[in-house]
Amino acid sequence: MRVIVGITGGIAAYKAPLLVRLLRKAGHEVKCVATQHTLQFVTPLTLETVSDNKVYADLFDSNNDHTTEHISLKDWGDLMVVAPATANIIGKMASGIGDDALSTLLLSFMRKPIFLAPAMNTQMWESPAVQRNIEYLRSVGIHVLEPGSGELACGTSGAGRMPEPEEIMQALASASPEPNLSGQKVLVTAGPTYERIDSVRFIGNYSSGKMGFALALALAEHGAQVELVTGPTSLKISHPNIHRTDIESAREMYAAATNVFPTCSAAILSAAVADYRPDHTADHKLKKQGAEGMTLTLVQNPDILATLGTMKSAQQTLIGFALETDNELDNAHRKLEKKNLDYIVLNSLRDAGAGFGVDTNRVTILGRDGSSHATPLLTKAQVAEEIVHCCLTPKA
Ligand code: CTP
């Protein structure tokens, strides 16, 4: 791939040459575009040496072949990554400002994948203006990595540290090569299940369905036909490749999933299925039972994932999720074996920003072949891309 590394003027710019080296080592061609402030932190000679290419820092450089040479880079590059991305470049991108070589190139590159690795002081990162800009950039498809937390150059500690070059490399891996899933049908389960107690009450959980919906969309955009079986959620989805079935209980999800699975080449079960349901449902609203309390007897629901594991043919790929709080890796490996899965996506509830309701996630994808792929904190849409690339792209 041809990668353009944009570098802006923050102290984390010292890590940019390392990122360029990792990209070169992975076989990519690299060209660097820097802002004038960047050159206070890292010299053009360093960047030229590690990239083996000339560095672009001036809008009208007399050394350029012609005055808009930096713009012609948009045709050369397959992907751009800005690391570090300061609040300034984020603000310019969100506002459509092009006043130097990097910001003009970014404006002209919007149709291709752009990754940002923000780095700034915590208060700057958390400021309403930066957060608004990030939200906007994500809404138009820019991949904004979550900054790390820890000690910052300004002496404080908190969110704002540039993701490490290795983490950026992992995020970029999701942009290549584009998997083509046309001709494949994939089952996705999403959301919670509700297990009725009576006509007005149920047992449920906090799952929002966001991860499953992000998966359905990613699969559909890569050309797959998607059978989305979802529990109760307020989320909407609209794509010609997605067929949505709304269910309420685990048993209804079981019926829908086992019915469609034989026609699918893969299934990704991200739903948070209730393991138990009340042994019977009252058809009226139960009255208060008095001060001595009341007892609900629960019976076990069928395990949909384990059932698909027994139905699976050699041509089908089965992917489950594991939400763990303790002994995460051991438990996930055990589920992978026990339920006859090809991959398991491990969510740890201990990770800030991962789990129910939030828009971000950090996962480890474990393969039956012994593979293990840990992502940095990403948006759920980016995690969905990682899962599609890791589990459903034929290995070379
Ligand atoms: N799952 C399922 N049917 C169930 C329970 C879980 O299909 N009745 C699926 C989930 O969609 C997920 C995976 O199984 O893909 C793991 O769910 P999890 O709740 O982590 O694991 P359990 O097998 O229920 O084990 P435990 O609750 O004991 O950790």
PDB file of C-alpha atoms and ligand atoms in Angstrom, residues 189 269-275 301-305 320-324 335 339, ligand 1:
ATOM      1  CA  THR A 189     -27.432 -11.751  16.309  1.00  0.00           C
ATOM      2  CA  LEU A 269     -23.362 -14.055  17.527  1.00  0.00           C
ATOM      3  CA  SER A 270     -22.979 -10.770  19.361  1.00  0.00           C
ATOM      4  CA  ALA A 271     -26.329 -10.799  21.173  1.00  0.00           C
ATOM      5  CA  ALA A 272     -26.392 -10.683  24.962  1.00  0.00           C
ATOM      6  CA  VAL A 273     -28.772 -13.601  25.376  1.00  0.00           C
ATOM      7  CA  ALA A 274     -30.406 -14.121  28.759  1.00  0.00           C
ATOM      8  CA  ASP A 275     -29.134 -17.426  30.114  1.00  0.00           C
ATOM      9  CA  ASN A 301     -32.540 -20.932  27.968  1.00  0.00           C
ATOM     10  CA  PRO A 302     -31.110 -22.842  25.009  1.00  0.00           C
ATOM     11  CA  ASP A 303     -27.546 -21.813  24.114  1.00  0.00           C
ATOM     12  CA  ILE A 304     -27.888 -20.573  20.520  1.00  0.00           C
ATOM     13  CA  LEU A 305     -24.151 -20.371  19.872  1.00  0.00           C
ATOM     14  CA  GLY A 320     -18.984 -15.930  19.166  1.00  0.00           C
ATOM     15  CA  PHE A 321     -18.480 -13.197  21.711  1.00  0.00           C
ATOM     16  CA  ALA A 322     -17.338 -13.577  25.282  1.00  0.00           C
ATOM     17  CA  LEU A 323     -17.974 -10.904  27.874  1.00  0.00           C
ATOM     18  CA  GLU A 324     -15.719 -11.656  30.794  1.00  0.00           C
ATOM     19  CA  LYS A 335     -15.798 -21.194  25.223  1.00  0.00           C
ATOM     20  CA  LYS A 339     -18.978 -24.294  21.599  1.00  0.00           C
TER      21      LYS A 339
HETATM   22  N1  CTP B   1     -24.971 -17.043  23.658  1.00  0.00           N
HETATM   23  C1  CTP B   1     -26.003 -17.647  22.957  1.00  0.00           C
HETATM   24  N2  CTP B   1     -27.052 -18.195  23.607  1.00  0.00           N
HETATM   25  C2  CTP B   1     -27.120 -18.160  24.954  1.00  0.00           C
HETATM   26  C3  CTP B   1     -26.067 -17.539  25.699  1.00  0.00           C
HETATM   27  C4  CTP B   1     -25.022 -16.997  25.016  1.00  0.00           C
HETATM   28  O1  CTP B   1     -25.940 -17.677  21.717  1.00  0.00           O
HETATM   29  N3  CTP B   1     -28.164 -18.692  25.572  1.00  0.00           N
HETATM   30  C5  CTP B   1     -23.821 -16.510  22.928  1.00  0.00           C
HETATM   31  C6  CTP B   1     -23.635 -15.014  22.952  1.00  0.00           C
HETATM   32  O2  CTP B   1     -24.302 -14.395  21.874  1.00  0.00           O
HETATM   33  C7  CTP B   1     -22.119 -14.892  22.838  1.00  0.00           C
HETATM   34  C8  CTP B   1     -21.609 -16.121  23.545  1.00  0.00           C
HETATM   35  O3  CTP B   1     -22.682 -17.037  23.558  1.00  0.00           O
HETATM   36  O4  CTP B   1     -21.710 -14.961  21.476  1.00  0.00           O
HETATM   37  C9  CTP B   1     -21.057 -15.963  24.913  1.00  0.00           C
HETATM   38  O5  CTP B   1     -21.953 -15.461  25.793  1.00  0.00           O
HETATM   39  P1  CTP B   1     -21.554 -15.313  27.340  1.00  0.00           P
HETATM   40  O6  CTP B   1     -22.745 -14.798  28.061  1.00  0.00           O
HETATM   41  O7  CTP B   1     -20.264 -14.593  27.494  1.00  0.00           O
HETATM   42  O8  CTP B   1     -21.236 -16.793  27.728  1.00  0.00           O
HETATM   43  P2  CTP B   1     -22.044 -17.981  28.286  1.00  0.00           P
HETATM   44  O9  CTP B   1     -21.823 -19.110  27.374  1.00  0.00           O
HETATM   45  O10 CTP B   1     -23.472 -17.594  28.546  1.00  0.00           O
HETATM   46  O11 CTP B   1     -21.273 -18.294  29.634  1.00  0.00           O
HETATM   47  P3  CTP B   1     -21.208 -17.530  31.028  1.00  0.00           P
HETATM   48  O12 CTP B   1     -22.422 -16.643  31.118  1.00  0.00           O
HETATM   49  O13 CTP B   1     -21.191 -18.631  32.000  1.00  0.00           O
HETATM   50  O14 CTP B   1     -19.904 -16.757  30.999  1.00  0.00           O
END
